[in-house]
Coordinates of C-alpha atoms in Angstrom, one line a residue:
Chain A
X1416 CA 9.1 -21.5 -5.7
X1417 CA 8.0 -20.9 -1.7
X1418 CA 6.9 -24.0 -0.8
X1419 CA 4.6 -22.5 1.6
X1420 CA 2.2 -20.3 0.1
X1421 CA 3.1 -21.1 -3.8
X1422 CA 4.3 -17.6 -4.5
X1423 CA 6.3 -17.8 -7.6
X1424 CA 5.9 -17.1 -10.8
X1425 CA 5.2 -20.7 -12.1
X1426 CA 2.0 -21.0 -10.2
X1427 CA -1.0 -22.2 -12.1
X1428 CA -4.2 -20.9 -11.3
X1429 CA -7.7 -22.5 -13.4
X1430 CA -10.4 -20.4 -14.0
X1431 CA -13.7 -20.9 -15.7
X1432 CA -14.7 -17.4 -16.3
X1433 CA -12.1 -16.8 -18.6
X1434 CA -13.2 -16.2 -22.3
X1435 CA -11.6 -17.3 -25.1
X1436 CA -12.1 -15.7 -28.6
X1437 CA -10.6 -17.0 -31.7
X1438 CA -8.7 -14.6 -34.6
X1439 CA -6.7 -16.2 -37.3
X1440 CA -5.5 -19.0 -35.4
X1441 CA -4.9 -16.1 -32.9
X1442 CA -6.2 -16.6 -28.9
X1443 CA -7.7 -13.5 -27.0
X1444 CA -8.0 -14.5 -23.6
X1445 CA -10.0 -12.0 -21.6
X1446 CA -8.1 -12.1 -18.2
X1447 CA -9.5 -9.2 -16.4
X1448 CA -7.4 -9.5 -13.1
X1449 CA -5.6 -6.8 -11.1
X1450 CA -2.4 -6.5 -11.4
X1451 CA -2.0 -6.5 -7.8
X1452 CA -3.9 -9.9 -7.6
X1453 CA -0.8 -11.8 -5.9
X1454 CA -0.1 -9.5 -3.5
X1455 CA -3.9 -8.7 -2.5
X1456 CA -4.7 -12.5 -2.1
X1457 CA -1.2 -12.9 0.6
X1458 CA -2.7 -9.6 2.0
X1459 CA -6.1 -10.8 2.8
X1460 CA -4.4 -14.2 4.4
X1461 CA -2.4 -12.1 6.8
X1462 CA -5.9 -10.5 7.1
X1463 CA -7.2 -13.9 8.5
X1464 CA -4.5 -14.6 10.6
X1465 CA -4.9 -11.3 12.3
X1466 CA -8.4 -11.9 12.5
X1467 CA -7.8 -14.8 14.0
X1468 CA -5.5 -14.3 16.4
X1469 CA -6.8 -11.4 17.4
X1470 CA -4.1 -9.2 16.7
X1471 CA -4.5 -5.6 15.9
X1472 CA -2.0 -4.5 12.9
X1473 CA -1.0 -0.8 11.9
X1474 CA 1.4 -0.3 9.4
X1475 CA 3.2 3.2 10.0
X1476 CA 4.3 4.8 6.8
X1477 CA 6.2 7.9 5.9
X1478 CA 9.0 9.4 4.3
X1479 CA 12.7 9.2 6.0
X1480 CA 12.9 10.8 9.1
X1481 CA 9.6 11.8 9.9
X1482 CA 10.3 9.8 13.5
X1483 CA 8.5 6.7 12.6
X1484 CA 10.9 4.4 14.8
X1485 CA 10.7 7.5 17.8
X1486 CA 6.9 7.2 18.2
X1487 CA 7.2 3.5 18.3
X1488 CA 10.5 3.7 20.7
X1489 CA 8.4 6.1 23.0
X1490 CA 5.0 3.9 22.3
X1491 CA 6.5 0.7 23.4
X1492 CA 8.1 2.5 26.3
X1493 CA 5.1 4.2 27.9
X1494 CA 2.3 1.4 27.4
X1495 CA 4.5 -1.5 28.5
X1496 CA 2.8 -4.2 30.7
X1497 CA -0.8 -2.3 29.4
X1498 CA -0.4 -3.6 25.9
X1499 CA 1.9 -6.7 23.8
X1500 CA 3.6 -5.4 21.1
X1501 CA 5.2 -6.9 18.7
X1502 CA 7.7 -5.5 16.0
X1503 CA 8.4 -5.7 12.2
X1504 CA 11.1 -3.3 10.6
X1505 CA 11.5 -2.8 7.0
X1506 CA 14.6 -1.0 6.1
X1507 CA 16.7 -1.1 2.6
X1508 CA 19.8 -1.9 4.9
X1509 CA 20.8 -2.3 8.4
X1510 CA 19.3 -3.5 11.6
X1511 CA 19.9 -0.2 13.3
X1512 CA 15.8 0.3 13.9
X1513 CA 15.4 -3.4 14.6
X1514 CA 18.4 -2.6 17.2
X1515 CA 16.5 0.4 18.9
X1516 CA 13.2 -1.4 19.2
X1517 CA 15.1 -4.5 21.0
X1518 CA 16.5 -2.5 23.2
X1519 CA 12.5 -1.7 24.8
X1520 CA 12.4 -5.1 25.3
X1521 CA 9.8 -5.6 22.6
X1522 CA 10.1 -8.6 19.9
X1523 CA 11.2 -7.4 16.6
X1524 CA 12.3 -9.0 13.7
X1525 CA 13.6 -7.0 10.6
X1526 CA 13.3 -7.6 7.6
X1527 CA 15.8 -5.9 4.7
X1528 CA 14.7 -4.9 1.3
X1529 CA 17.7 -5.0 -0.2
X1530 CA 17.0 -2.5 -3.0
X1531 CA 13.3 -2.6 -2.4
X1532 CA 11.6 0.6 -1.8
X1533 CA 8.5 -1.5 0.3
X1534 CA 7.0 -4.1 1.8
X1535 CA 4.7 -6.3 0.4
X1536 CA 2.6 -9.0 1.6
X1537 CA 4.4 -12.0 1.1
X1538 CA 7.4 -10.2 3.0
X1539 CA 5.6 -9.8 5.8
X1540 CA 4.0 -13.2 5.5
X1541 CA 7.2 -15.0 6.2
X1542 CA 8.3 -12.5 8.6
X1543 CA 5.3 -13.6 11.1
X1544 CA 6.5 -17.2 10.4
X1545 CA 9.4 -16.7 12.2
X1546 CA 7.8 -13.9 15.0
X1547 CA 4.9 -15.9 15.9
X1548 CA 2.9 -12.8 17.6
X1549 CA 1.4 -13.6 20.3
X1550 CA -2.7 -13.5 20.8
X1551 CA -4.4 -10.3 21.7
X1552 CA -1.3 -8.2 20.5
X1553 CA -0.8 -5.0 18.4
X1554 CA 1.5 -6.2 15.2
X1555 CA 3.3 -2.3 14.1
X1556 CA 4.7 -2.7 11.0
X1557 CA 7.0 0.1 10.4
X1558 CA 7.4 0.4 6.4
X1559 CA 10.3 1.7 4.5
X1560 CA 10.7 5.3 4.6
X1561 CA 9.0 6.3 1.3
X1562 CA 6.0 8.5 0.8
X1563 CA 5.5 7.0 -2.8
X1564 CA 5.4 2.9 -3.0
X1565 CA 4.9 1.8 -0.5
X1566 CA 0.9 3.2 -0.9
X1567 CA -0.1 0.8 -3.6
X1568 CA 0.9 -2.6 -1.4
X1569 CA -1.9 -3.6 1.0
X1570 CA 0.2 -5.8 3.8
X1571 CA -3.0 -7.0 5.4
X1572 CA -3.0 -4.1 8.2
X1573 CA -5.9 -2.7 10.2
X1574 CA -5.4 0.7 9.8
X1575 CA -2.5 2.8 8.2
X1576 CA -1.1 5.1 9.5
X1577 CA 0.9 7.9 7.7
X1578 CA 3.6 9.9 9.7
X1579 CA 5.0 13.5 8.8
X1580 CA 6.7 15.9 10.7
X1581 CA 6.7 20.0 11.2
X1582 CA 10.4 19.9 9.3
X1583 CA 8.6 18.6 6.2
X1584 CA 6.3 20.8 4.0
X1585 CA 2.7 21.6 4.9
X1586 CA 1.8 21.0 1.2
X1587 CA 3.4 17.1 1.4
X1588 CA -0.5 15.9 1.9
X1589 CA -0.8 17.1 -1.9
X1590 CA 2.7 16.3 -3.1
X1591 CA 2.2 12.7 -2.2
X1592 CA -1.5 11.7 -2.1
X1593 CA -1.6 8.5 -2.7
X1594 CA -0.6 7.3 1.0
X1595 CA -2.7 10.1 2.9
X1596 CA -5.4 8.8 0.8
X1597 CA -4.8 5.3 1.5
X1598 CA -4.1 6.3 5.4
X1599 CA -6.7 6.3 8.0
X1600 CA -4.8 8.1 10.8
X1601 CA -2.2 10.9 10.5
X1602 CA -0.1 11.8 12.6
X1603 CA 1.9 15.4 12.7
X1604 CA 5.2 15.0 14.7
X1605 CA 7.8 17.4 16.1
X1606 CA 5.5 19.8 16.7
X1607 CA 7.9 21.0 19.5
X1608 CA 10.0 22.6 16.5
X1609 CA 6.9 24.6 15.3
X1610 CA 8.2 28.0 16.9
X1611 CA 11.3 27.2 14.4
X1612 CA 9.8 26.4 11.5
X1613 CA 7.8 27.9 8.9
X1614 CA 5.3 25.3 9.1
X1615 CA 1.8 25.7 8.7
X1616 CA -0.2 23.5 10.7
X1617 CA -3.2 24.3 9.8
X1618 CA -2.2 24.4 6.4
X1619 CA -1.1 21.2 6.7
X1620 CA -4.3 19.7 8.5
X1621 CA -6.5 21.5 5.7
X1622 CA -4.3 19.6 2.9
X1623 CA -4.5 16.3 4.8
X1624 CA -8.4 16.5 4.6
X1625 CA -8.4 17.7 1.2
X1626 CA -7.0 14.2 -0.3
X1627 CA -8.8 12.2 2.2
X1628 CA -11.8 13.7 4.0
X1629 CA -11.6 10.3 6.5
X1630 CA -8.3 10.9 7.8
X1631 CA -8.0 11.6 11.3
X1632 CA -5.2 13.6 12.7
X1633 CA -3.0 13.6 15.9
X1634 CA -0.8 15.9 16.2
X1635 CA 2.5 14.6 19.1
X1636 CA 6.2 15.4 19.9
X1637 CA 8.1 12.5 21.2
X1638 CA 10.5 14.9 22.3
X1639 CA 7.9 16.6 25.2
X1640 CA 5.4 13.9 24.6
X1641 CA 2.9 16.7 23.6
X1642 CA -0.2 14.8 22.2
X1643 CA 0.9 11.1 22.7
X1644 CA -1.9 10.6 25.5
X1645 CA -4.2 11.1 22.6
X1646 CA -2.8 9.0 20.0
X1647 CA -2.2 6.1 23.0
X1648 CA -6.1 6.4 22.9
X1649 CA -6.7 6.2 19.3
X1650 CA -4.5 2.9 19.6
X1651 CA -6.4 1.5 22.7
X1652 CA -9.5 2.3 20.9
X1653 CA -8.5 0.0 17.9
X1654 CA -7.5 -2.9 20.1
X1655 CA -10.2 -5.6 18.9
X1656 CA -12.2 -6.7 22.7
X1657 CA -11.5 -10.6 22.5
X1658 CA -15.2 -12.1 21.9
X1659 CA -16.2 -14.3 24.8
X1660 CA -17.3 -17.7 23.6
X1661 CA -19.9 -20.2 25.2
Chain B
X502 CA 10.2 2.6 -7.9
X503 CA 7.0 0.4 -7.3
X504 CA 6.8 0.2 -11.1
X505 CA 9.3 -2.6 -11.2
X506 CA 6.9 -4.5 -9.0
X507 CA 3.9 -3.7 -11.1
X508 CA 5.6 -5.2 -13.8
X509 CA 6.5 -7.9 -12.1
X510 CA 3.2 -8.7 -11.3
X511 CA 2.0 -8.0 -15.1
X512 CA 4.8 -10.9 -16.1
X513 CA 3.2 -13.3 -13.5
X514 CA -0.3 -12.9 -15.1
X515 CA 0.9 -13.4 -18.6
X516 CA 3.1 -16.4 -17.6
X517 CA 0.7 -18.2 -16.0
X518 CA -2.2 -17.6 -19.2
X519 CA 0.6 -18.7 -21.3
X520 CA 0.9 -21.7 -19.4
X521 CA -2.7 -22.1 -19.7
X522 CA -3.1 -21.8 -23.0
X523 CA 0.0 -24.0 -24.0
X524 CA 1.6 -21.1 -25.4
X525 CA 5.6 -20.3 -25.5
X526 CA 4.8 -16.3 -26.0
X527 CA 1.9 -13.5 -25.9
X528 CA 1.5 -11.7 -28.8
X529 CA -0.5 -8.3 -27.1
X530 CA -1.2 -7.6 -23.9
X531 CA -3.6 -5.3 -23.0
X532 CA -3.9 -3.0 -19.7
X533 CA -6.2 -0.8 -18.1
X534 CA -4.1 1.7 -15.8
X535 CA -6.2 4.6 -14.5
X536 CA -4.7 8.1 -14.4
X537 CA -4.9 8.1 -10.9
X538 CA -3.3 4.7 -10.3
X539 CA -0.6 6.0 -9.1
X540 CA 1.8 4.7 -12.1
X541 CA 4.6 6.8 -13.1
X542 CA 4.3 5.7 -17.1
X543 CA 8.3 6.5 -17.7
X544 CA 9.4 4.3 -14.5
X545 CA 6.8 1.9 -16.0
X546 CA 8.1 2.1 -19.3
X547 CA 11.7 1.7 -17.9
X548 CA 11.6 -1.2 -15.4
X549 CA 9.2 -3.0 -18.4
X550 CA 11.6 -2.8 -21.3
X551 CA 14.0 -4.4 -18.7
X552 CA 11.9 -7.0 -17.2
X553 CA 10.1 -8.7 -19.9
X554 CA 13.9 -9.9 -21.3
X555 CA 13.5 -13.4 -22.0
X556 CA 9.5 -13.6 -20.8
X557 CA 6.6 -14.3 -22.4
X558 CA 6.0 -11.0 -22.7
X559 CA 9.8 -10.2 -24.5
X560 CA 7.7 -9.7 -27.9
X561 CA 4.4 -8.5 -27.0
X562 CA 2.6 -5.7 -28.4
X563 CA 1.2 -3.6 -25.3
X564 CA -2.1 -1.6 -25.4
X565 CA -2.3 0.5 -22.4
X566 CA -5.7 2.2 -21.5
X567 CA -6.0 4.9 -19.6
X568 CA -9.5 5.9 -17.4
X569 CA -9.5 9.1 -16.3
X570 CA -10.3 10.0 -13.3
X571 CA -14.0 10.6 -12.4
X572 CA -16.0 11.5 -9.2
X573 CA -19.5 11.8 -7.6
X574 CA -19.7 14.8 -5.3
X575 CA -20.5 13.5 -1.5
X576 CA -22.4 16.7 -1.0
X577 CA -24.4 18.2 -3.7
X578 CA -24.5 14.5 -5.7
X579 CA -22.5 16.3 -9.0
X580 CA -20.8 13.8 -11.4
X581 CA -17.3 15.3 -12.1
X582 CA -14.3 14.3 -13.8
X583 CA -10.7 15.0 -11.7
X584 CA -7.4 14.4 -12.9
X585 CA -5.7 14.4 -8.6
X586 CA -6.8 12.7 -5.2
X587 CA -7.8 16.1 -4.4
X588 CA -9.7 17.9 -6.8
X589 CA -12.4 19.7 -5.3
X590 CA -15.9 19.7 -6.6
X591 CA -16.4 21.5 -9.2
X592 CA -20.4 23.0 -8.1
X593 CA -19.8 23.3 -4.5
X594 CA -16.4 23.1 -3.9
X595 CA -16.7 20.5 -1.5
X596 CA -13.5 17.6 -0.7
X597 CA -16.3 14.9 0.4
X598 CA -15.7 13.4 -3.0
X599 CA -16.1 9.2 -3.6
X600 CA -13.7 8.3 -6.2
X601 CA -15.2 5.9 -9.0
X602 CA -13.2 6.1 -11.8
X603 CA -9.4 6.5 -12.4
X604 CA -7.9 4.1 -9.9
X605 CA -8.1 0.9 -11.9
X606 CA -4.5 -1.5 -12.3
X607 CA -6.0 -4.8 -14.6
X608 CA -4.6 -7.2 -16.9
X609 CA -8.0 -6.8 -19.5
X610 CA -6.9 -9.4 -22.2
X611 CA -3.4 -11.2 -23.6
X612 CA -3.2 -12.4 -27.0
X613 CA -1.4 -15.9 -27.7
X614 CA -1.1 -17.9 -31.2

């Protein structure tokens, strides 16, 4: 059991709204909780720390090399000393990511799934035990690469943002629509290769809306750096204005 | 394979009502899992006849419910029911759509002796 935020499975919770209806010796209890309770509760915590602490958090999701860990290379690059950043890397294996943000000079931890296919809550909640961000500073979370799971686990984030890239299929939007209905911002990268490809952007834009009519969309090359002034806006623009007090 | 987790999470419910109620096992379980949940029901089938090995839950009879899913139109107000994220209005064609059925992931009831 996690000593710290009572995690496992033997926890005991009391309730008084739960009803109890007797068959035969038999017990119904109505329970009437979501499955995702657990994770949910850890979610909202982080929520509160955040909150707190002022910190803005973004959890970047897409499938495998979509250039999730590029946009954050090139992120952390061009708005050091205007922003603090902190990182946290979820990968099945290896602290090659982890490696590549370090190397911007930005604090990352990583934290290693094993044979997880996402993050959840109380993953992350340990991981900011140990990376302490700092006040005032914008938490990425960069998620496994997985356009399925990884949609169903809220980590306490601000906004989510889902990643895909011109060398993917236009139609992904309605292939996977759980996370680009779950996201808030999407962002279409590579668009450099779009000469090359048979990618419809448009297409792919229309798609996007159709699953979730919020969405908004950027669309950025980290290769050129095409369209990253606008999505360094959209992050700016999310940056909570510390509330002055007294 | 999210599933695994899901049931995971089921076997964490029913442990902790079995604790509750004093009781070594749970007869039936009962879920509500929308159609647009997002549950693949063979992974879910899969990782559960693996996980609930030695559980509370090893025995239990399981009663899965399934809402469909089901929409009010954003636009023209129409009440319509869709079985993906994206299913367009069926009047006016419209993708302002609010979800309000289909979506659900509950523990409803476990049954203990």
């Amino acid at each position: 059991m996690c000593a710290t935020c009572g995690c496992s499975s033997d926890q005991h919770h009391e309730h008084d709204d739960h009803h109890h209806h007797h068959h035969d010796q038999k017990t119904v209890i109505d329970v009437e909780r979501d499955i995702l309770h657990q994770n949910n509760l850890l979610a909202e915590r982080n929520r509160g720390y955040f909150d707190a602490k002022n910190i803005l958090c973004l959890n970047l999701v897409s499938s495998p090399g979509s250039g999730k860990t590029s946009l954050l290379e090139k992120t952390l690059t061009d708005l050091k000393g205007e922003l603090d950043f902190v990182v946290i890397e979820g990968d099945q294996q290896t602290t090659n990511d982890a490696d590549r943000i370090h190397a911007t000079g930005t604090k990352v931890t990583q934290i290693n799934t094993g044979k997880g296919c996402h993050l959840d809550s109380h993953m992350i909640f340990h991981a900011l035990q140990g990376l302490k961000p700092k006040e005032n500073s914008v938490l990425f979370i960069e998620n496994v690469g997985n356009l399925v799971c990884p949609a169903m686990f809220d980590l306490g984030e601000k906004e989510r943002v889902v990643i895909m890239s011109v060398t993917e299929g236009d139609d992904k939007p309605l292939k996977y629509p759980d996370m680009f209905h779950t996201s808030t911002l999407c962002i279409i990268n590579k668009t450099d290769l779009l000469p090359y490809v048979p990618f419809d952007i448009n297409k792919a834009k229309e798609n996007a809306k159709k699953v979730n009519h919020k969405l908004e969309i950027i669309e950025v090359s980290c290769t050129s750096g095409e369209g990253l002034s606008q999505w360094y806006d959209w992050l700016k623009s999310k940056v909570p204005v510390p509330e002055m007090v007294g | 394979m999210h599933e695994l987790s899901i049931v995971m999470s089921i076997i964490e419910i029913a442990n902790g009502e079995a604790t509750k109620a004093n009781a070594v096992k749970i007869d039936e379980i009962e879920l509500e899992m929308g159609l647009l949940s997002g549950i693949e029901m063979s992974a879910f089938d899969f990782a559960w006849q693996e996980a609930v090995k030695s559980t509370v839950l090893e025995n239990a009879e399981r009663i899965i419910i399934r809402p469909g899913g089901k929409a009010v139109c954003l636009e023209c107000n129409n009440s319509f029911d869709l079985d993906s994220l994206y299913s367009p209005c069926p009047v006016c064609k419209s993708h302002f759509i609010n979800i309000i059925q289909g979506k659900e992931l509950r523990v409803k009831s476990v049954t203990v002796e």
